[in-house]
Amino acid sequence: MSSLNHYEQICSYCRLCEIVCSFQRLGEFSPRRASIKVTRPNRHDAFLLYCRQCEEPECLSACPVGAISKEKDGTVLVDQQLCTACEACITACSYGAMFFDVKDEMAYKCDLCKGDPLCVKSCPKGALSMS
Amino acid sequence: MEGYTGKILWIDLNSRRHRVTDTPPELCRKYLGGRGFGARLLYELLPPGTDPLSSKNIFMVLTGPLTGTLAAGSGKHVVVTRSPLTGTFLDSYCSSYLSAELKFAGFDGMIITGKANLPTYIWVDDSKVDLRDASRLMGKDAHDVEDLVREELGDRSIGVMATGPAADNLVRFACINSDYYRQSGRGGAGAVMASKNLKAIAVRGSGGISCANPMKMLKAHFRYIENIKESEAPKIRSKYGTNMAMALTNTAGMMPTKNLQEGKWDEVEGKIDPDSLCKHMISQRGCYACVSTCSHMCKTNIEWAGRSEETLIEGPEYESLVMLGPNLGISDPAVIMKGTDLCDKLGLDSISTGGVIGFAMECFEKGLITLEDTGGIDLSFGNRDGFFQIIEAIAYRRGIGNVLADGVMRASKAIGKGSERFAMHIKGMELPAYDPRGAYGAALTFAVNPRGACHRRAWPPAHEILGHYKPYTVEGKAQLIKQMYTENCYLHCLLVCDFARFVPVLGDPYQQFETLLSHYSEYIGYVTGEPYAPEELKELCDRVETLIRMFNVREGFDRTHDTVPNRILNEPLPSGPAKGLVIGQAAFDRMLDEYYGLRGWDKRGIPLSEALERLELSDIENRRFFR
């Protein structure tokens, strides 16, 4: 069962993971639309919002139209064709790791880049790994 | 062309209207972005003789073609305006998310004119531009202003730049804060904003930046990551931040101590030397897209108003550390960090603040000002209470703070009694934390820097202390400084962090000028689709430097202003490796003459027509980009 791991103490919150993720997803640099996000809830603190590919995904349970599924390899995916942009999954996720795409107006999330996450390779600190 | 958005946002605060123009392709090709854009646009748009604090000054926030992309160190913007501290061209850089957000919103830059009739803040949300009431933000410290703006707009992830009380009081070295702990620090850019009744600017963009060859950018990025694993300097920088420079300057005897009366201070050991400071670090921080991060959140506790108070800041950096530390006879890290925190919240340039207080402390030491003059503030070197009190007094222009708030050049004229002898400034800007008596190249770079005594356009200690140049001569320094100006110029036009130079190469980047030049010349092509030949990029930098010179000449500056303070030129340091040596006028003049010659400027430092022709600047008056 694969998922990302984040090492908080060595992370500098430089947002390179967001930058490359958005490129992987969209072909351009648009970190606001990445599947991984740095969040700064106040002046001092920084956290990384990233999907844990949960065993029992809260997003999956919350989705009223069954647009979210868990693949055989454990990756949790959103079917964009079925998504109605109701945002129930976004509210449900305890990790804040389901996002709303401001341009495409739908829910989206990390798909682990089909097994070879670009964020892991691109982190200059080695603060991300995949287990 | 990719990388650029191709649009410039113009906001007029008089009419409260905005318009959008195209970014002229020739501006991009000949001036690149950032500093280059600023030089060309300010020269064209600002009538000579404009009072920097009048409504007629122009205030620009500019990005570069790499801003917001994967390019290492690309999270910066530059504020360009005329400085109320020096009257020169001012380019004041800042790392924050605002730069990327401005590109995502679709703009290469913002040009702000006029003055609002009420306290105002600007909100740019993609193409929507809103001028909002800032009356609730007035009187608040700069950090509170940022919080309030983010709260009011309902989004903490937006880019914000904001001023504090020092700007409200038009302190001539008031700065602009962004993302709380970063500043457009020097030259009084904050005061310019305040003079326009502009309290803050907030930006958010939902767009993205498409680049010509993002796969090559990604490949370069992976190479950068490998490079920093192998090179020593990025590891040192990640561990110590810029504070590492103290080990260099204190050892070389060029660390400003007690208003540059001395160049070294043993008191720092065990307290604020780089290793001791590491004890205060609680986490790492890196700017947008930074590969070789150097910042840290630091914590300290200090006795404040009868109780123990925690100070938490991103910093301190080397300049704040020394200018608010040894330059004031202070060695307590808690006091320095609290002082830095005060400067951040009040919105004061920590370098000029340290320079001004150091001057005041020397006046106090020599009895030129007394407790009566200071309203009871004890300005003895090292006095902690006096230090905190005078910072506030400057920000609020109270008592003697009102005199100091105009900078040492004006303060020394007001105080008189021979204090001008130790007013440590060039063109009105206070010296930063490098004493040129410890390495003479600094005398040249400070003297010719267009915005005054500033260490950020060339850093000769890389060669004079860490490299192969002898520190106490002027021979070869003009050529060295010109080359260093070129490298920093293209980095500042691209708006890439100075420290990003450590990632494209292994080993010492300062010894690899041609390699870095080639790298960036090519890298620009990955982003825009139009690379430069290295010679073309060099020429672009020459053009920008000479154009900025033309701006200053037009405002009345010449060789007589390209000086260093008498203390630096003629008073020997009393201790350290440079003890007893003086630069002297003759040697300085030789170095300056040589620099002017290399630039194609005459003996007064005025660009000659041959240089103007070569750099395509001769008929600039007749080639306006904007009507």
CSV table of C-alpha atoms in Angstrom, one decimal, chain A residues 8-16 18-20 23-24 27-33 38-47 102-103 118 120-125, chain B residues 68-70 97 101 104 143-144 147 155-157 180-181 204-209 211 214-215 217 221-222 225 228 238 282 284-291 293 312:
chain,number,residue,atom,x,y,z
A,8,GLU,CA,8.5,17.8,9.0
A,9,GLN,CA,11.8,18.6,10.7
A,10,ILE,CA,13.8,18.7,7.5
A,11,CYS,CA,11.2,20.4,5.3
A,12,SER,CA,11.9,24.1,4.6
A,13,TYR,CA,8.4,24.6,3.1
A,14,CYS,CA,9.9,25.9,-0.1
A,15,ARG,CA,6.9,24.7,-2.2
A,16,LEU,CA,9.0,23.0,-4.8
A,18,GLU,CA,3.7,22.1,-5.2
A,19,ILE,CA,5.5,23.6,-8.2
A,20,VAL,CA,6.5,20.3,-9.8
A,23,PHE,CA,3.5,20.9,-13.7
A,24,GLN,CA,2.9,17.2,-13.7
A,27,GLY,CA,1.9,21.2,-17.9
A,28,GLU,CA,2.5,24.6,-16.4
A,29,PHE,CA,3.6,26.1,-13.1
A,30,SER,CA,0.6,26.8,-11.0
A,31,PRO,CA,1.1,25.7,-7.4
A,32,ARG,CA,-2.3,26.8,-6.4
A,33,ARG,CA,-3.6,23.9,-8.4
A,38,VAL,CA,2.0,24.1,2.0
A,39,THR,CA,-0.3,25.8,4.4
A,40,ARG,CA,0.6,28.6,6.8
A,41,PRO,CA,-2.2,29.0,9.3
A,42,ASN,CA,-0.5,31.8,11.1
A,43,ARG,CA,2.7,33.9,11.0
A,44,HIS,CA,5.1,31.2,12.3
A,45,ASP,CA,3.8,27.8,11.5
A,46,ALA,CA,3.9,25.8,8.2
A,47,PHE,CA,2.4,22.4,7.4
A,102,VAL,CA,-10.4,26.9,-9.1
A,103,LYS,CA,-10.2,26.7,-12.9
A,118,LEU,CA,7.6,13.8,-8.9
A,120,VAL,CA,9.6,13.0,-4.0
A,121,LYS,CA,12.3,13.3,-6.7
A,122,SER,CA,12.2,17.1,-6.7
A,123,CYS,CA,12.5,17.9,-3.0
A,124,PRO,CA,16.0,19.3,-2.4
A,125,LYS,CA,15.9,18.3,1.3
B,68,GLY,CA,7.0,31.9,-10.2
B,69,THR,CA,8.5,29.1,-12.2
B,70,LEU,CA,10.6,26.1,-11.1
B,97,TYR,CA,4.9,34.7,-2.5
B,101,GLU,CA,1.0,35.5,-7.3
B,104,PHE,CA,-0.3,34.0,-11.7
B,143,HIS,CA,2.5,42.0,11.0
B,144,ASP,CA,-1.0,42.9,12.2
B,147,ASP,CA,-3.0,39.4,9.3
B,155,ASP,CA,-7.5,33.7,2.2
B,156,ARG,CA,-4.2,33.2,4.0
B,157,SER,CA,-2.4,32.0,0.9
B,180,TYR,CA,5.9,38.9,7.7
B,181,TYR,CA,9.6,38.4,7.9
B,204,ARG,CA,-3.8,36.4,-5.8
B,205,GLY,CA,-3.7,34.7,-9.1
B,206,SER,CA,-5.3,31.5,-10.4
B,207,GLY,CA,-3.3,31.3,-13.6
B,208,GLY,CA,-0.1,29.4,-14.3
B,209,ILE,CA,3.1,30.1,-16.0
B,211,CYS,CA,7.5,27.8,-20.2
B,214,PRO,CA,9.9,22.9,-18.9
B,215,MET,CA,11.5,19.4,-19.3
B,217,MET,CA,14.0,23.2,-16.5
B,221,HIS,CA,16.5,21.1,-11.2
B,222,PHE,CA,17.5,17.5,-10.7
B,225,ILE,CA,19.7,18.8,-6.3
B,228,ILE,CA,24.0,20.7,-3.5
B,238,SER,CA,21.5,25.8,5.1
B,282,ILE,CA,13.8,25.7,15.8
B,284,GLN,CA,14.2,25.6,8.6
B,285,ARG,CA,12.6,27.9,6.1
B,286,GLY,CA,13.1,28.4,2.4
B,287,CYS,CA,11.8,30.9,-0.1
B,288,TYR,CA,9.5,30.0,-3.0
B,289,ALA,CA,11.3,27.5,-5.2
B,290,CYS,CA,14.6,27.6,-3.3
B,291,VAL,CA,16.9,24.6,-3.6
B,293,THR,CA,17.5,27.2,1.6
B,312,LEU,CA,9.8,34.1,17.4
